[in-house]
Amino acid sequence: VLPILWRRFGTSRRVHLRAGFTTPRMAARDVTALMPPGGDIDLLKIDIDNCDSCFMDVLLKAGAKPKLIHVEITDFMPPTLAASMVFNGRMVGNSTCGELGECMCGSLGEFLRVAKGYRLLHVEYVNALLVRQDLFHHLAGHSPMTLSDEQKWRLGWLCHPMRTHSDWSHSVLFRRRGVDVSVLADTRVPLEKRRAFAESLFAEKALRREYSVRA
């Protein structure tokens, strides 16, 4: 794939390719070297499957101020839970993630915690779109502004047909192991109990302090 990309974009002044393993700080270095004054980027898209929220955190702290941020989220966690795993510097691709995605991107709550000055616009299955606070009213219209983050998550993930039918859905994968992650959406269960349940899903990593869930 890389040779094709180089042939297509290698001479473009508007496209800058970087090949190979990277880290949050390396990515921030490359992006900030090219971004316009003031960090006013139109769109920041992150899809790494290795502590994606870490990349967003470092980029925003480095001065990036994208109008829109599009991220893949650890979908089964409600926005009231901020779940993340530490960046795995030994991972190449997603070869060590395992079937259940133990190299999680970060939950919606974690992205919202890190992205100060941003609001949730939309959730669609495993993807979330955040918009900079000063632009939210231009894009949200009337209806989304009346919905809470919890409601947007429920409409975008809990009610999405792929949640129960896709072979790659966390709901399906956990259900095959006898675990029903939809309990995390049950507001009748106290939030602290749901937090503890979410942490137990990757208990070994939690014990090694490689995974945490905040309420």
PDB file of C-alpha atoms in Angstrom:
ATOM      1  CA  VAL A   1       0.000   0.000   0.000  1.00  0.00           C
ATOM      2  CA  LEU A   2       2.774   2.445   0.904  1.00  0.00           C
ATOM      3  CA  PRO A   3       4.384   2.513  -2.583  1.00  0.00           C
ATOM      4  CA  ILE A   4       0.959   3.327  -4.058  1.00  0.00           C
ATOM      5  CA  LEU A   5       0.521   6.190  -1.606  1.00  0.00           C
ATOM      6  CA  TRP A   6       3.959   7.538  -2.405  1.00  0.00           C
ATOM      7  CA  ARG A   7       3.237   7.448  -6.138  1.00  0.00           C
ATOM      8  CA  ARG A   8      -0.093   9.189  -5.619  1.00  0.00           C
ATOM      9  CA  PHE A   9       0.829  11.780  -2.995  1.00  0.00           C
ATOM     10  CA  GLY A  10       4.629  11.834  -2.751  1.00  0.00           C
ATOM     11  CA  THR A  11       5.030  15.020  -4.798  1.00  0.00           C
ATOM     12  CA  SER A  12       1.990  16.826  -3.421  1.00  0.00           C
ATOM     13  CA  ARG A  13       2.652  19.958  -1.392  1.00  0.00           C
ATOM     14  CA  ARG A  14      -0.664  19.475   0.426  1.00  0.00           C
ATOM     15  CA  VAL A  15      -0.115  15.875   1.561  1.00  0.00           C
ATOM     16  CA  HIS A  16       2.651  14.855   3.953  1.00  0.00           C
ATOM     17  CA  LEU A  17       3.214  11.127   4.399  1.00  0.00           C
ATOM     18  CA  ARG A  18       4.887   9.524   7.401  1.00  0.00           C
ATOM     19  CA  ALA A  19       5.585   5.790   7.342  1.00  0.00           C
ATOM     20  CA  GLY A  20       6.412   3.556  10.284  1.00  0.00           C
ATOM     21  CA  PHE A  21       5.674   3.215  13.991  1.00  0.00           C
ATOM     22  CA  THR A  22       4.919   6.399  15.866  1.00  0.00           C
ATOM     23  CA  THR A  23       4.128   7.631  19.357  1.00  0.00           C
ATOM     24  CA  PRO A  24       1.847  10.422  20.604  1.00  0.00           C
ATOM     25  CA  ARG A  25       4.792  12.818  20.960  1.00  0.00           C
ATOM     26  CA  MET A  26       6.253  11.963  17.556  1.00  0.00           C
ATOM     27  CA  ALA A  27       2.861  12.454  15.911  1.00  0.00           C
ATOM     28  CA  ALA A  28       2.410  15.802  17.670  1.00  0.00           C
ATOM     29  CA  ARG A  29       5.876  16.893  16.531  1.00  0.00           C
ATOM     30  CA  ASP A  30       5.083  16.125  12.893  1.00  0.00           C
ATOM     31  CA  VAL A  31       1.619  17.694  12.960  1.00  0.00           C
ATOM     32  CA  THR A  32       2.637  20.891  14.742  1.00  0.00           C
ATOM     33  CA  ALA A  33       5.522  21.378  12.294  1.00  0.00           C
ATOM     34  CA  LEU A  34       3.011  21.600   9.451  1.00  0.00           C
ATOM     35  CA  MET A  35      -0.156  23.066  10.934  1.00  0.00           C
ATOM     36  CA  PRO A  36      -1.192  26.682  10.273  1.00  0.00           C
ATOM     37  CA  PRO A  37      -0.545  29.490  12.776  1.00  0.00           C
ATOM     38  CA  GLY A  38      -2.816  29.204  15.773  1.00  0.00           C
ATOM     39  CA  GLY A  39      -3.375  25.495  15.184  1.00  0.00           C
ATOM     40  CA  ASP A  40      -6.620  26.083  13.283  1.00  0.00           C
ATOM     41  CA  ILE A  41      -6.960  22.688  11.593  1.00  0.00           C
ATOM     42  CA  ASP A  42     -10.215  21.811   9.822  1.00  0.00           C
ATOM     43  CA  LEU A  43     -10.351  18.124  10.795  1.00  0.00           C
ATOM     44  CA  LEU A  44      -8.347  15.880  13.100  1.00  0.00           C
ATOM     45  CA  LYS A  45      -8.986  12.189  12.409  1.00  0.00           C
ATOM     46  CA  ILE A  46      -7.459   9.600  14.759  1.00  0.00           C
ATOM     47  CA  ASP A  47      -7.781   5.835  14.230  1.00  0.00           C
ATOM     48  CA  ILE A  48      -4.803   3.957  15.655  1.00  0.00           C
ATOM     49  CA  ASP A  49      -6.276   1.394  18.082  1.00  0.00           C
ATOM     50  CA  ASN A  50      -3.529   2.128  20.574  1.00  0.00           C
ATOM     51  CA  CYS A  51      -4.608   4.694  23.164  1.00  0.00           C
ATOM     52  CA  ASP A  52      -6.050   7.039  20.564  1.00  0.00           C
ATOM     53  CA  SER A  53      -7.077   9.407  23.361  1.00  0.00           C
ATOM     54  CA  CYS A  54      -3.362   9.731  24.244  1.00  0.00           C
ATOM     55  CA  PHE A  55      -2.651  11.039  20.741  1.00  0.00           C
ATOM     56  CA  MET A  56      -5.499  13.521  20.939  1.00  0.00           C
ATOM     57  CA  ASP A  57      -4.414  14.687  24.393  1.00  0.00           C
ATOM     58  CA  VAL A  58      -0.826  15.389  23.290  1.00  0.00           C
ATOM     59  CA  LEU A  59      -1.906  17.047  20.030  1.00  0.00           C
ATOM     60  CA  LEU A  60      -4.314  19.423  21.776  1.00  0.00           C
ATOM     61  CA  LYS A  61      -1.746  20.286  24.438  1.00  0.00           C
ATOM     62  CA  ALA A  62       0.768  20.971  21.654  1.00  0.00           C
ATOM     63  CA  GLY A  63      -1.493  23.713  20.326  1.00  0.00           C
ATOM     64  CA  ALA A  64      -3.674  22.001  17.719  1.00  0.00           C
ATOM     65  CA  LYS A  65      -7.177  23.506  17.634  1.00  0.00           C
ATOM     66  CA  PRO A  66      -9.099  21.488  15.052  1.00  0.00           C
ATOM     67  CA  LYS A  67     -12.605  22.554  14.191  1.00  0.00           C
ATOM     68  CA  LEU A  68     -13.741  18.917  14.139  1.00  0.00           C
ATOM     69  CA  ILE A  69     -12.322  15.782  15.760  1.00  0.00           C
ATOM     70  CA  HIS A  70     -13.381  12.380  14.435  1.00  0.00           C
ATOM     71  CA  VAL A  71     -12.416   9.399  16.578  1.00  0.00           C
ATOM     72  CA  GLU A  72     -13.127   5.714  16.959  1.00  0.00           C
ATOM     73  CA  ILE A  73     -14.339   5.028  20.489  1.00  0.00           C
ATOM     74  CA  THR A  74     -14.538   2.047  22.798  1.00  0.00           C
ATOM     75  CA  ASP A  75     -18.206   1.965  22.023  1.00  0.00           C
ATOM     76  CA  PHE A  76     -19.811   0.033  24.877  1.00  0.00           C
ATOM     77  CA  MET A  77     -18.757   2.539  27.542  1.00  0.00           C
ATOM     78  CA  PRO A  78     -21.267   5.330  28.286  1.00  0.00           C
ATOM     79  CA  PRO A  79     -19.957   8.912  28.415  1.00  0.00           C
ATOM     80  CA  THR A  80     -20.204   8.837  32.216  1.00  0.00           C
ATOM     81  CA  LEU A  81     -17.235   6.422  32.251  1.00  0.00           C
ATOM     82  CA  ALA A  82     -13.786   7.552  31.118  1.00  0.00           C
ATOM     83  CA  ALA A  83     -11.858   4.400  30.220  1.00  0.00           C
ATOM     84  CA  SER A  84      -8.383   4.252  28.730  1.00  0.00           C
ATOM     85  CA  MET A  85      -5.326   2.048  28.374  1.00  0.00           C
ATOM     86  CA  VAL A  86      -1.738   3.218  28.382  1.00  0.00           C
ATOM     87  CA  PHE A  87      -0.001   3.606  25.043  1.00  0.00           C
ATOM     88  CA  ASN A  88       1.685   0.341  24.038  1.00  0.00           C
ATOM     89  CA  GLY A  89       5.076   1.228  22.601  1.00  0.00           C
ATOM     90  CA  ARG A  90       5.799  -2.401  21.745  1.00  0.00           C
ATOM     91  CA  MET A  91       2.742  -2.932  19.562  1.00  0.00           C
ATOM     92  CA  VAL A  92       3.017  -3.068  15.777  1.00  0.00           C
ATOM     93  CA  GLY A  93      -0.361  -2.667  14.117  1.00  0.00           C
ATOM     94  CA  ASN A  94      -3.052  -4.385  16.176  1.00  0.00           C
ATOM     95  CA  SER A  95      -1.229  -7.711  16.379  1.00  0.00           C
ATOM     96  CA  THR A  96      -1.270  -7.828  20.191  1.00  0.00           C
ATOM     97  CA  CYS A  97      -4.756  -6.460  20.798  1.00  0.00           C
ATOM     98  CA  GLY A  98      -6.577  -9.766  21.038  1.00  0.00           C
ATOM     99  CA  GLU A  99     -10.136 -10.522  19.974  1.00  0.00           C
ATOM    100  CA  LEU A 100     -11.734  -8.113  22.435  1.00  0.00           C
ATOM    101  CA  GLY A 101      -9.532  -5.183  21.539  1.00  0.00           C
ATOM    102  CA  GLU A 102      -7.387  -4.970  24.669  1.00  0.00           C
ATOM    103  CA  CYS A 103      -5.551  -2.063  22.984  1.00  0.00           C
ATOM    104  CA  MET A 104      -8.572   0.167  23.273  1.00  0.00           C
ATOM    105  CA  CYS A 105      -8.922   3.534  21.606  1.00  0.00           C
ATOM    106  CA  GLY A 106     -10.496   5.174  24.636  1.00  0.00           C
ATOM    107  CA  SER A 107     -14.098   5.540  25.687  1.00  0.00           C
ATOM    108  CA  LEU A 108     -16.306   8.434  24.673  1.00  0.00           C
ATOM    109  CA  GLY A 109     -16.086   9.729  28.242  1.00  0.00           C
ATOM    110  CA  GLU A 110     -12.286   9.687  28.052  1.00  0.00           C
ATOM    111  CA  PHE A 111     -12.215  11.652  24.800  1.00  0.00           C
ATOM    112  CA  LEU A 112     -14.620  14.215  26.251  1.00  0.00           C
ATOM    113  CA  ARG A 113     -12.480  14.443  29.413  1.00  0.00           C
ATOM    114  CA  VAL A 114      -9.322  15.078  27.399  1.00  0.00           C
ATOM    115  CA  ALA A 115     -10.846  17.380  24.762  1.00  0.00           C
ATOM    116  CA  LYS A 116     -11.552  20.418  26.882  1.00  0.00           C
ATOM    117  CA  GLY A 117     -13.314  23.096  24.861  1.00  0.00           C
ATOM    118  CA  TYR A 118     -15.067  20.540  22.629  1.00  0.00           C
ATOM    119  CA  ARG A 119     -18.601  19.186  22.585  1.00  0.00           C
ATOM    120  CA  LEU A 120     -20.054  15.943  21.309  1.00  0.00           C
ATOM    121  CA  LEU A 121     -21.965  16.430  18.076  1.00  0.00           C
ATOM    122  CA  HIS A 122     -22.752  12.889  17.004  1.00  0.00           C
ATOM    123  CA  VAL A 123     -22.160   9.180  17.703  1.00  0.00           C
ATOM    124  CA  GLU A 124     -22.523   6.604  14.940  1.00  0.00           C
ATOM    125  CA  TYR A 125     -21.812   3.057  16.133  1.00  0.00           C
ATOM    126  CA  VAL A 126     -18.071   3.071  16.977  1.00  0.00           C
ATOM    127  CA  ASN A 127     -17.364   6.619  15.803  1.00  0.00           C
ATOM    128  CA  ALA A 128     -17.804   9.969  17.511  1.00  0.00           C
ATOM    129  CA  LEU A 129     -17.591  13.495  16.147  1.00  0.00           C
ATOM    130  CA  LEU A 130     -16.535  16.333  18.433  1.00  0.00           C
ATOM    131  CA  VAL A 131     -16.790  19.991  17.484  1.00  0.00           C
ATOM    132  CA  ARG A 132     -14.981  22.980  18.920  1.00  0.00           C
ATOM    133  CA  GLN A 133     -17.154  24.845  21.396  1.00  0.00           C
ATOM    134  CA  ASP A 134     -17.164  28.131  19.471  1.00  0.00           C
ATOM    135  CA  LEU A 135     -18.502  26.370  16.353  1.00  0.00           C
ATOM    136  CA  PHE A 136     -21.000  24.020  17.953  1.00  0.00           C
ATOM    137  CA  HIS A 137     -24.076  26.176  17.398  1.00  0.00           C
ATOM    138  CA  HIS A 138     -23.249  26.491  13.685  1.00  0.00           C
ATOM    139  CA  LEU A 139     -23.334  22.720  13.173  1.00  0.00           C
ATOM    140  CA  ALA A 140     -25.648  21.315  15.803  1.00  0.00           C
ATOM    141  CA  GLY A 141     -28.883  22.923  14.731  1.00  0.00           C
ATOM    142  CA  HIS A 142     -31.802  22.705  17.149  1.00  0.00           C
ATOM    143  CA  SER A 143     -32.381  19.038  17.932  1.00  0.00           C
ATOM    144  CA  PRO A 144     -28.862  17.832  18.927  1.00  0.00           C
ATOM    145  CA  MET A 145     -28.478  20.802  21.248  1.00  0.00           C
ATOM    146  CA  THR A 146     -31.365  19.495  23.332  1.00  0.00           C
ATOM    147  CA  LEU A 147     -29.870  15.996  23.675  1.00  0.00           C
ATOM    148  CA  SER A 148     -27.424  15.050  26.404  1.00  0.00           C
ATOM    149  CA  ASP A 149     -24.174  13.219  25.642  1.00  0.00           C
ATOM    150  CA  GLU A 150     -25.765  10.116  27.166  1.00  0.00           C
ATOM    151  CA  GLN A 151     -28.734  10.356  24.790  1.00  0.00           C
ATOM    152  CA  LYS A 152     -26.483  10.847  21.763  1.00  0.00           C
ATOM    153  CA  TRP A 153     -24.490   7.771  22.771  1.00  0.00           C
ATOM    154  CA  ARG A 154     -27.639   5.698  23.269  1.00  0.00           C
ATOM    155  CA  LEU A 155     -29.036   6.709  19.891  1.00  0.00           C
ATOM    156  CA  GLY A 156     -25.720   6.214  18.107  1.00  0.00           C
ATOM    157  CA  TRP A 157     -24.533   2.975  19.709  1.00  0.00           C
ATOM    158  CA  LEU A 158     -27.108   1.280  21.922  1.00  0.00           C
ATOM    159  CA  CYS A 159     -29.833   1.589  19.247  1.00  0.00           C
ATOM    160  CA  HIS A 160     -27.531   0.806  16.315  1.00  0.00           C
ATOM    161  CA  PRO A 161     -28.363  -2.548  14.611  1.00  0.00           C
ATOM    162  CA  MET A 162     -24.688  -3.426  14.146  1.00  0.00           C
ATOM    163  CA  ARG A 163     -24.263  -3.535  17.932  1.00  0.00           C
ATOM    164  CA  THR A 164     -26.049  -6.897  18.042  1.00  0.00           C
ATOM    165  CA  HIS A 165     -25.346  -8.206  14.533  1.00  0.00           C
ATOM    166  CA  SER A 166     -21.787  -7.356  13.526  1.00  0.00           C
ATOM    167  CA  ASP A 167     -19.210 -10.107  14.072  1.00  0.00           C
ATOM    168  CA  TRP A 168     -16.772  -7.403  15.232  1.00  0.00           C
ATOM    169  CA  SER A 169     -19.158  -5.749  17.677  1.00  0.00           C
ATOM    170  CA  HIS A 170     -17.922  -5.689  21.284  1.00  0.00           C
ATOM    171  CA  SER A 171     -21.430  -6.687  22.363  1.00  0.00           C
ATOM    172  CA  VAL A 172     -21.282  -9.816  20.185  1.00  0.00           C
ATOM    173  CA  LEU A 173     -17.692 -10.697  21.135  1.00  0.00           C
ATOM    174  CA  PHE A 174     -18.330 -10.347  24.869  1.00  0.00           C
ATOM    175  CA  ARG A 175     -21.643 -12.185  24.625  1.00  0.00           C
ATOM    176  CA  ARG A 176     -19.810 -15.189  23.156  1.00  0.00           C
ATOM    177  CA  ARG A 177     -17.900 -15.269  26.445  1.00  0.00           C
ATOM    178  CA  GLY A 178     -21.038 -14.999  28.520  1.00  0.00           C
ATOM    179  CA  VAL A 179     -20.691 -11.293  29.336  1.00  0.00           C
ATOM    180  CA  ASP A 180     -23.425  -8.740  28.668  1.00  0.00           C
ATOM    181  CA  VAL A 181     -21.792  -5.319  28.352  1.00  0.00           C
ATOM    182  CA  SER A 182     -25.148  -3.619  27.810  1.00  0.00           C
ATOM    183  CA  VAL A 183     -25.439  -3.544  31.620  1.00  0.00           C
ATOM    184  CA  LEU A 184     -23.163  -0.498  31.367  1.00  0.00           C
ATOM    185  CA  ALA A 185     -26.114   1.358  29.823  1.00  0.00           C
ATOM    186  CA  ASP A 186     -28.497   0.378  32.634  1.00  0.00           C
ATOM    187  CA  THR A 187     -28.949   3.505  34.733  1.00  0.00           C
ATOM    188  CA  ARG A 188     -30.728   1.446  37.402  1.00  0.00           C
ATOM    189  CA  VAL A 189     -27.294   0.065  38.300  1.00  0.00           C
ATOM    190  CA  PRO A 190     -25.290   2.554  40.393  1.00  0.00           C
ATOM    191  CA  LEU A 191     -22.527   4.254  38.431  1.00  0.00           C
ATOM    192  CA  GLU A 192     -19.776   2.990  40.749  1.00  0.00           C
ATOM    193  CA  LYS A 193     -20.910  -0.606  40.216  1.00  0.00           C
ATOM    194  CA  ARG A 194     -20.857  -0.078  36.466  1.00  0.00           C
ATOM    195  CA  ARG A 195     -17.386   1.450  36.741  1.00  0.00           C
ATOM    196  CA  ALA A 196     -16.125  -1.574  38.688  1.00  0.00           C
ATOM    197  CA  PHE A 197     -17.713  -3.929  36.158  1.00  0.00           C
ATOM    198  CA  ALA A 198     -16.074  -2.058  33.280  1.00  0.00           C
ATOM    199  CA  GLU A 199     -12.695  -2.276  35.006  1.00  0.00           C
ATOM    200  CA  SER A 200     -13.141  -6.016  35.588  1.00  0.00           C
ATOM    201  CA  LEU A 201     -13.450  -6.643  31.848  1.00  0.00           C
ATOM    202  CA  PHE A 202      -9.670  -6.219  31.534  1.00  0.00           C
ATOM    203  CA  ALA A 203      -8.743  -7.074  35.119  1.00  0.00           C
ATOM    204  CA  GLU A 204      -5.141  -8.154  34.468  1.00  0.00           C
ATOM    205  CA  LYS A 205      -4.316  -4.884  32.735  1.00  0.00           C
ATOM    206  CA  ALA A 206      -6.024  -2.961  35.533  1.00  0.00           C
ATOM    207  CA  LEU A 207      -3.800  -4.712  38.096  1.00  0.00           C
ATOM    208  CA  ARG A 208      -0.729  -3.715  36.075  1.00  0.00           C
ATOM    209  CA  ARG A 209      -2.041  -0.143  35.963  1.00  0.00           C
ATOM    210  CA  GLU A 210      -2.282  -0.340  32.181  1.00  0.00           C
ATOM    211  CA  TYR A 211      -6.053   0.202  32.170  1.00  0.00           C
ATOM    212  CA  SER A 212      -8.293   2.422  34.222  1.00  0.00           C
ATOM    213  CA  VAL A 213     -11.919   3.536  34.344  1.00  0.00           C
ATOM    214  CA  ARG A 214     -13.030   6.791  35.966  1.00  0.00           C
ATOM    215  CA  ALA A 215     -16.598   7.703  36.836  1.00  0.00           C
TER     216      ALA A 215
END
